[in-house]
Short mmCIF file of C-alpha atoms and ligand atoms in Angstrom, two decimals:
data_model
loop_
_atom_site.label_atom_id
_atom_site.label_comp_id
_atom_site.label_asym_id
_atom_site.label_seq_id
_atom_site.Cartn_x
_atom_site.Cartn_y
_atom_site.Cartn_z
CA MET L 1 22.83 -24.10 -8.33
CA LYS L 2 23.60 -21.85 -5.32
CA ASN L 3 21.75 -22.18 -1.96
CA GLY L 4 20.18 -19.26 -0.07
CA GLY L 5 17.97 -18.29 2.68
CA ILE L 6 14.88 -16.40 3.73
CA TYR L 7 15.01 -14.01 6.69
CA ILE L 8 11.86 -12.68 8.55
CA HIS L 9 12.09 -9.83 10.87
CA ILE L 10 9.66 -9.70 13.85
CA PRO L 11 9.98 -6.10 15.32
CA PHE L 12 8.43 -6.67 18.80
CA CYS L 13 10.03 -7.14 22.15
CA THR L 14 8.70 -7.28 25.71
CA GLU L 15 11.14 -4.59 26.76
CA LYS L 16 13.91 -2.71 25.08
CA CYS L 17 17.52 -3.66 26.15
CA ILE L 18 19.77 -0.66 26.70
CA TYR L 19 22.52 -1.87 24.21
CA CYS L 20 20.08 -2.92 21.31
CA ASP L 21 20.05 -1.02 17.98
CA PHE L 22 17.98 -3.71 16.25
CA TYR L 23 14.62 -2.36 15.08
CA SER L 24 12.18 -3.66 17.81
CA LEU L 25 9.32 -1.91 19.60
CA PRO L 26 8.39 -2.78 23.20
CA ASN L 27 4.88 -3.21 24.58
CA GLN L 28 3.21 -3.70 21.18
CA GLU L 29 1.48 -7.01 21.70
CA GLN L 30 -1.72 -5.61 20.13
CA SER L 31 0.25 -4.92 16.87
CA ILE L 32 1.38 -8.39 16.25
CA LYS L 33 -1.81 -9.90 14.51
CA PRO L 34 -2.15 -6.88 11.96
CA PHE L 35 1.62 -7.17 11.34
CA ILE L 36 1.60 -10.73 10.49
CA LYS L 37 -1.31 -10.08 8.09
CA ASN L 38 0.89 -7.43 6.25
CA LEU L 39 4.01 -9.48 6.56
CA CYS L 40 2.22 -12.33 4.58
CA LYS L 41 1.23 -9.72 2.03
CA GLU L 42 4.82 -8.54 1.64
CA ILE L 43 5.93 -12.22 1.09
CA LEU L 44 3.37 -12.48 -1.58
CA ILE L 45 4.07 -9.38 -3.43
CA ARG L 46 7.86 -9.66 -3.20
CA SER L 47 7.78 -13.20 -4.35
CA LYS L 48 6.12 -12.13 -7.59
CA LYS L 49 8.83 -9.64 -8.08
CA SER L 50 11.92 -11.64 -7.32
CA THR L 51 13.58 -13.97 -9.67
CA ILE L 52 15.25 -16.84 -7.79
CA ASP L 53 17.62 -19.01 -9.47
CA TRP L 54 18.85 -20.63 -6.18
CA LYS L 55 17.62 -23.15 -3.74
CA ILE L 56 16.19 -22.07 -0.41
CA ASP L 57 17.80 -24.27 2.32
CA THR L 58 17.27 -22.06 5.33
CA ILE L 59 14.71 -19.96 7.00
CA PHE L 60 15.62 -17.64 9.94
CA ILE L 61 12.96 -15.82 11.96
CA GLY L 62 14.72 -13.20 13.94
CA GLY L 63 14.03 -9.85 15.57
CA GLY L 64 12.97 -8.66 17.96
CA THR L 65 11.54 -11.52 19.97
CA PRO L 66 9.89 -14.14 17.48
CA SER L 67 9.10 -16.43 20.38
CA LEU L 68 6.27 -13.73 21.19
CA LEU L 69 4.42 -15.20 18.22
CA SER L 70 1.51 -17.41 18.69
CA GLU L 71 1.22 -20.76 17.00
CA SER L 72 -1.37 -19.38 14.47
CA ASP L 73 0.97 -16.27 13.77
CA LEU L 74 3.71 -18.80 12.92
CA GLU L 75 1.32 -21.01 10.95
CA ASN L 76 0.37 -18.04 8.87
CA ILE L 77 3.99 -17.09 7.98
CA ILE L 78 4.85 -20.53 7.08
CA SER L 79 1.85 -20.97 4.94
CA ALA L 80 2.70 -17.59 3.01
CA ILE L 81 6.26 -18.85 2.44
CA ASN L 82 5.13 -22.27 1.39
CA LYS L 83 2.60 -20.96 -1.18
CA ASN L 84 5.00 -18.49 -2.72
CA PHE L 85 8.39 -20.35 -2.66
CA ASN L 86 9.70 -23.78 -3.21
CA LEU L 87 10.81 -25.13 0.16
CA ASN L 88 11.76 -28.83 -1.02
CA ASP L 89 15.49 -28.12 -0.12
CA LEU L 90 14.91 -26.61 3.34
CA LYS L 91 17.40 -27.90 5.70
CA GLU L 92 17.48 -25.55 8.64
CA PHE L 93 14.59 -23.51 10.07
CA THR L 94 15.79 -21.26 13.07
CA ILE L 95 13.60 -19.18 15.42
CA GLU L 96 15.21 -16.73 17.79
CA ALA L 97 13.76 -16.98 21.36
CA ASN L 98 14.24 -15.29 24.77
CA PRO L 99 14.42 -17.29 27.84
CA GLY L 100 11.25 -17.11 29.80
CA GLU L 101 9.20 -16.13 26.74
CA PHE L 102 8.92 -19.54 25.05
CA ASP L 103 6.79 -22.12 26.90
CA TYR L 104 7.06 -25.71 26.47
CA ASN L 105 3.82 -26.30 24.57
CA LYS L 106 4.61 -23.58 22.00
CA MET L 107 8.09 -25.07 21.49
CA VAL L 108 6.50 -28.51 20.87
CA ASN L 109 3.93 -26.88 18.38
CA PHE L 110 6.55 -24.81 16.62
CA LYS L 111 8.59 -28.04 16.08
CA LEU L 112 5.55 -29.75 14.70
CA MET L 113 5.35 -26.92 12.11
CA GLY L 114 8.98 -27.50 10.91
CA VAL L 115 11.14 -25.33 13.18
CA ASN L 116 14.26 -27.36 13.83
CA ARG L 117 16.66 -24.92 15.44
CA ILE L 118 16.40 -22.47 18.28
CA SER L 119 18.69 -19.51 19.00
CA PHE L 120 18.40 -18.46 22.56
CA GLY L 121 19.40 -15.03 23.70
CA PHE L 122 20.75 -15.90 27.13
CA GLN L 123 23.50 -13.13 27.05
CA SER L 124 24.52 -13.63 30.52
CA LEU L 125 23.98 -16.10 33.45
CA ASN L 126 24.59 -13.27 36.03
CA LEU L 127 21.52 -11.63 37.33
CA ASP L 128 23.38 -8.29 37.93
CA MET L 129 24.63 -8.20 34.29
CA LEU L 130 21.18 -9.10 32.88
CA LYS L 131 19.59 -6.27 34.94
CA PHE L 132 22.33 -3.80 33.87
CA MET L 133 21.45 -4.70 30.15
CA SER L 134 17.67 -4.42 31.09
CA ARG L 135 17.12 -7.99 30.13
CA TRP L 136 14.16 -9.08 32.25
CA HIS L 137 14.77 -12.96 32.32
CA THR L 138 16.84 -14.60 35.05
CA PRO L 139 19.70 -17.15 34.80
CA GLU L 140 17.08 -19.76 36.05
CA ASP L 141 14.77 -18.91 33.18
CA SER L 142 17.50 -19.71 30.72
CA ILE L 143 18.45 -23.03 32.10
CA ARG L 144 14.84 -24.04 32.40
CA THR L 145 13.89 -22.87 28.91
CA PHE L 146 16.94 -24.74 27.53
CA LYS L 147 15.97 -27.94 29.12
CA ASN L 148 12.38 -27.54 27.97
CA ALA L 149 13.75 -27.14 24.31
CA ARG L 150 15.75 -30.46 24.69
CA LYS L 151 12.54 -32.16 26.19
CA ALA L 152 10.54 -30.82 23.30
CA GLY L 153 12.95 -32.64 20.88
CA TYR L 154 15.21 -29.80 19.62
CA SER L 155 18.59 -31.32 18.68
CA ASN L 156 20.05 -28.00 17.26
CA ILE L 157 20.25 -25.17 19.75
CA ASN L 158 22.38 -22.00 19.72
CA ILE L 159 23.01 -19.80 22.89
CA ASP L 160 23.93 -16.21 22.36
CA MET L 161 26.31 -14.86 25.07
CA ILE L 162 27.88 -11.37 25.67
CA PHE L 163 31.14 -10.41 27.36
CA GLY L 164 32.79 -7.11 28.00
CA ILE L 165 29.77 -5.85 30.11
CA PRO L 166 30.63 -3.11 32.66
CA GLY L 167 31.27 -4.76 35.97
CA GLN L 168 31.78 -8.35 34.48
CA THR L 169 35.03 -9.95 35.54
CA LEU L 170 36.89 -12.80 33.81
CA ASP L 171 35.91 -15.02 36.65
CA VAL L 172 32.16 -14.32 36.10
CA TRP L 173 32.63 -14.80 32.28
CA SER L 174 34.41 -18.10 32.65
CA ASN L 175 31.85 -19.43 35.14
CA ASN L 176 29.07 -18.46 32.71
CA LEU L 177 30.88 -20.36 29.89
CA GLU L 178 31.36 -23.40 32.16
CA THR L 179 27.61 -23.57 32.73
CA ILE L 180 26.91 -23.05 29.06
CA VAL L 181 29.10 -25.82 28.12
CA SER L 182 27.62 -28.13 30.64
CA LEU L 183 24.22 -27.70 28.91
CA GLU L 184 26.04 -29.07 25.69
CA PRO L 185 24.36 -26.74 22.96
CA GLU L 186 25.31 -27.50 19.47
CA HIS L 187 26.29 -23.79 18.85
CA ILE L 188 27.45 -20.90 20.92
CA SER L 189 27.84 -17.28 19.73
CA ALA L 190 30.00 -14.96 22.00
CA TYR L 191 30.13 -11.18 21.04
CA SER L 192 31.70 -8.47 22.92
CA LEU L 193 29.21 -5.73 24.01
CA THR L 194 29.36 -2.87 21.63
CA VAL L 195 28.16 0.63 22.32
CA GLU L 196 25.92 1.56 19.30
CA LYS L 197 24.88 5.09 18.74
CA GLN L 198 21.18 5.91 19.34
CA THR L 199 21.07 3.45 22.27
CA PRO L 200 20.48 4.26 26.05
CA LEU L 201 23.98 2.64 26.64
CA TYR L 202 25.61 5.05 24.24
CA HIS L 203 24.19 8.09 26.27
CA LEU L 204 25.19 6.50 29.53
CA VAL L 205 28.74 6.09 28.38
CA GLN L 206 28.84 9.47 26.80
CA SER L 207 27.74 11.11 30.03
CA ASP L 208 30.21 9.13 32.08
CA ARG L 209 27.45 7.33 34.07
CA VAL L 210 28.62 3.97 32.85
CA LYS L 211 32.38 3.01 32.06
CA MET L 212 32.96 0.35 29.48
CA PRO L 213 35.73 -2.26 30.47
CA HIS L 214 39.19 -1.54 29.44
CA GLU L 215 40.04 -3.04 26.00
CA ASN L 216 42.51 -5.34 27.66
CA ILE L 217 39.80 -6.98 29.80
CA ASP L 218 37.72 -7.40 26.62
CA LEU L 219 40.72 -8.92 24.90
CA ASP L 220 41.29 -11.33 27.83
CA MET L 221 37.72 -12.49 27.70
CA PHE L 222 37.88 -12.90 23.87
CA ASN L 223 41.06 -15.02 24.17
CA PHE L 224 39.71 -17.00 27.06
CA THR L 225 36.58 -17.77 25.07
CA ILE L 226 38.61 -19.19 22.19
CA ASP L 227 40.86 -21.26 24.34
CA PHE L 228 38.13 -22.60 26.64
CA LEU L 229 35.59 -23.45 23.88
CA THR L 230 38.24 -24.98 21.65
CA GLU L 231 39.33 -27.22 24.60
CA LYS L 232 35.77 -28.21 25.01
CA LYS L 233 35.67 -29.37 21.35
CA TYR L 234 33.70 -26.45 19.87
CA SER L 235 35.03 -25.37 16.59
CA GLN L 236 35.57 -21.64 16.09
CA TYR L 237 34.19 -21.52 12.52
CA GLU L 238 33.74 -17.82 12.60
CA ILE L 239 35.38 -15.21 14.74
CA SER L 240 32.51 -15.00 17.30
CA ASN L 241 30.84 -18.36 16.54
CA TYR L 242 31.56 -21.88 17.85
CA CYS L 243 29.95 -25.21 17.09
CA LYS L 244 30.10 -28.87 17.49
CA SER L 245 30.98 -30.91 14.43
CA LYS L 246 28.67 -30.16 11.41
CA ARG L 247 26.50 -27.77 13.51
CA GLU L 248 27.37 -24.46 11.81
CA CYS L 249 24.46 -22.16 11.41
CA LEU L 250 23.72 -22.63 7.70
CA HIS L 251 21.69 -19.38 7.53
CA ASN L 252 24.43 -17.25 8.83
CA LEU L 253 27.10 -18.92 6.53
CA HIS L 254 24.84 -17.67 3.76
CA TYR L 255 25.48 -14.14 4.99
CA TRP L 256 29.28 -14.68 5.44
CA LYS L 257 29.58 -16.51 2.12
CA ARG L 258 27.51 -13.86 0.22
CA ASN L 259 24.95 -16.27 -0.80
CA PRO L 260 21.55 -14.82 -1.80
CA TYR L 261 18.75 -14.27 0.75
CA LEU L 262 15.36 -12.71 0.75
CA SER L 263 14.18 -10.81 3.69
CA PHE L 264 10.78 -9.68 4.95
CA GLY L 265 9.73 -7.26 7.62
CA PRO L 266 10.63 -3.84 8.76
CA SER L 267 14.40 -3.14 8.69
CA ALA L 268 15.09 -6.44 7.07
CA HIS L 269 18.03 -6.62 4.63
CA GLY L 270 17.99 -8.76 1.59
CA PHE L 271 20.58 -9.70 -1.05
CA ASN L 272 19.84 -11.10 -4.57
CA LYS L 273 21.61 -10.80 -7.88
CA ASN L 274 24.29 -8.39 -6.58
CA ILE L 275 21.64 -5.98 -5.19
CA ARG L 276 21.22 -5.28 -1.59
CA TYR L 277 17.83 -3.97 -0.40
CA TRP L 278 16.60 -2.96 2.96
CA ASN L 279 12.98 -2.32 4.24
CA THR L 280 12.01 0.84 6.10
CA ARG L 281 12.82 0.89 9.86
CA ASP L 282 9.38 2.28 10.64
CA LEU L 283 6.46 -0.09 11.44
CA ASN L 284 3.79 2.55 10.75
CA SER L 285 5.09 3.28 7.35
CA TYR L 286 5.61 -0.45 6.72
CA MET L 287 1.88 -1.03 7.65
CA LYS L 288 0.63 1.86 5.69
CA ASN L 289 2.06 0.75 2.39
CA LEU L 290 1.03 -2.85 2.80
CA ASN L 291 -2.51 -1.81 3.84
CA LYS L 292 -2.75 -0.46 0.30
CA ASN L 293 -1.19 -3.65 -1.12
CA ASN L 294 2.15 -1.87 -1.97
CA LEU L 295 5.50 -3.05 -1.01
CA PRO L 296 7.02 -1.21 1.97
CA ASP L 297 9.40 1.68 1.31
CA SER L 298 12.80 0.21 0.78
CA GLU L 299 16.21 1.24 -0.52
CA SER L 300 18.54 -0.66 -2.69
CA GLU L 301 22.03 -0.65 -4.01
CA THR L 302 23.59 -2.34 -6.79
CA LEU L 303 27.11 -3.46 -5.75
CA THR L 304 30.15 -2.27 -7.71
CA GLN L 305 33.25 -4.44 -8.11
CA GLU L 306 34.84 -2.56 -5.30
CA ASN L 307 31.78 -3.17 -2.97
CA ILE L 308 31.90 -6.82 -3.81
CA PHE L 309 35.57 -7.04 -3.20
CA ASN L 310 35.27 -5.38 0.16
CA GLU L 311 32.27 -7.57 1.19
CA LEU L 312 34.28 -10.67 0.15
CA ILE L 313 37.34 -9.76 2.21
CA LEU L 314 35.26 -8.56 5.17
CA ASN L 315 33.22 -11.77 5.40
CA SER L 316 35.87 -14.29 4.21
CA ILE L 317 38.60 -13.41 6.77
CA ARG L 318 36.06 -13.89 9.61
CA ILE L 319 35.36 -17.57 8.77
CA LYS L 320 37.34 -20.68 9.13
CA SER L 321 37.77 -21.38 5.30
CA GLY L 322 39.29 -17.91 4.91
CA ILE L 323 39.91 -15.82 1.65
CA ASN L 324 40.28 -18.14 -1.33
CA LEU L 325 42.90 -16.94 -3.69
CA THR L 326 41.65 -18.74 -6.92
CA GLN L 327 38.26 -17.02 -6.24
CA ILE L 328 40.01 -13.60 -6.09
CA LYS L 329 41.79 -14.33 -9.39
CA ASN L 330 38.68 -15.62 -11.08
CA ASP L 331 36.28 -13.01 -9.89
CA PHE L 332 38.71 -10.12 -10.01
CA ASN L 333 42.18 -10.44 -11.70
CA ILE L 334 45.59 -11.91 -11.19
CA GLU L 335 46.97 -8.55 -10.24
CA THR L 336 44.57 -8.33 -7.30
CA GLN L 337 45.49 -11.85 -6.29
CA GLN L 338 49.15 -11.02 -6.24
CA ASN L 339 48.53 -7.71 -4.42
CA ILE L 340 46.57 -9.37 -1.57
CA LEU L 341 49.12 -12.10 -1.35
CA ASN L 342 51.88 -9.53 -0.81
CA LYS L 343 49.81 -7.58 1.72
CA ALA L 344 49.18 -10.84 3.55
CA ASN L 345 52.72 -11.68 3.80
CA GLU L 346 53.33 -8.45 5.48
CA TRP L 347 51.14 -9.46 8.25
CA GLY L 348 53.48 -12.26 9.15
CA GLU L 349 52.25 -14.70 11.95
CA ASN L 350 48.93 -12.98 12.12
CA LEU L 351 47.87 -14.70 8.94
CA THR L 352 48.40 -18.24 7.57
CA ILE L 353 48.72 -18.70 3.92
CA LYS L 354 48.25 -22.24 2.64
CA SER L 355 46.28 -24.47 0.23
CA ASP L 356 45.37 -21.37 -1.69
CA CYS L 357 43.71 -19.74 1.33
CA ILE L 358 44.56 -16.72 3.54
CA LYS L 359 43.33 -17.28 7.04
CA LEU L 360 43.47 -15.48 10.46
CA SER L 361 45.88 -17.19 12.80
CA ARG L 362 45.12 -17.47 16.47
CA LYS L 363 47.54 -14.45 16.94
CA GLY L 364 45.73 -12.30 14.25
CA MET L 365 42.26 -12.82 15.57
CA PRO L 366 42.19 -9.88 18.04
CA ILE L 367 43.38 -7.45 15.23
CA ALA L 368 40.99 -8.88 12.54
CA ASP L 369 39.46 -5.45 11.85
CA GLU L 370 42.80 -3.92 11.08
CA ILE L 371 43.96 -6.74 8.87
CA THR L 372 40.59 -6.52 6.99
CA LEU L 373 40.93 -2.77 6.38
CA ASP L 374 44.44 -3.36 4.94
CA LEU L 375 43.51 -6.37 2.80
CA ALA L 376 40.50 -4.59 1.44
CA THR L 377 42.80 -2.10 -0.25
CA SER L 378 44.18 -4.76 -2.51
CA LEU L 379 41.79 -4.55 -5.49
CA ILE L 380 43.41 -3.51 -8.72
CA THR L 381 40.96 -2.36 -11.30
CA SER L 382 41.76 -1.86 -15.01
CA ASN L 383 40.78 1.76 -15.14
S1 LIG F 1 15.43 -8.86 23.21
FE1 LIG F 1 16.98 -8.71 21.57
S2 LIG F 1 16.01 -7.56 20.04
FE2 LIG F 1 14.72 -7.20 21.82
S3 LIG F 1 15.52 -5.38 22.60
FE3 LIG F 1 16.75 -6.92 23.65
S4 LIG F 1 18.48 -7.28 22.30
FE4 LIG F 1 16.98 -5.98 21.18
#
């Protein structure tokens, strides 16, 4: 039987960061309690309508800023999940938290309720960079919060970091990584800052008030990250994610391996039985429907063979295990397997092909997107 996960989206933040396009609303503390009530309703209604023939082994509470939840909020969510789903196989229960917004007592109490992994959004350990991104915590908050989490007994902690921030030099980034590694987190995510449409950062860049770093600087930081973290014994198990031995994020692996997951909360995306669904990105509409005991507005898409193939290539190429050629033959056909193999050979040293798998080589990592686009054209259908 397959394994899968549950994702819960908490759409509240203290402030909105200038680069963020996640669905999250600032200054809405008063909305949290009524939201939790309706979230629990959604869990109940959706559980009745979903057929699950897989084991739930991960829960991930993301956002937004889930560390804004009180103990009783989390207790209500856990109780709703517990009443409606079988959690006997649960291995990993992650909560996202922002430094300075997760006090020690809350950490201890969340742990007592079953949370066993924290994902901290440090993003930078440089005050100017944090201010630029309109993050309101300080580097000192990050270090203190991390140490508190250890004291509270968490032995599985991720730290999210961002590079390619305007004004950030390779020196600043490397110093940040040195400090992060000295904390010995089990997991580090390092993403390049992307300029998403509809964000204040996008408008600043468009109007020339902010200049993003040249792509070579970004590339230098990406390469430095791989070399540095690998030397420090972190395994790059996904193109932007590193971990100590056996500390991969099981929940994110569900996404990358196309395992099923149910999602709850506004803007949350779920995947079950080759159907992808996503809830409305509008808290008012979400609340209105659930106040009437209806599911929130959502859209869904039944995946075609082509969609499935594209997703498989896009996700598999990013993870350490790579694209499995036998799976391509079994799930699609032998012609597609041969086609993708031919294309992979054309990429030379950018890919390695062995033990039935196509993987990105160190050289190919910076051009992963280009390679993905090319390999995704390998599908041969019978009609
Ligand atoms: S804290 Fe995270 S979710 Fe909230 S606005 Fe900032 S980046 Fe977005």
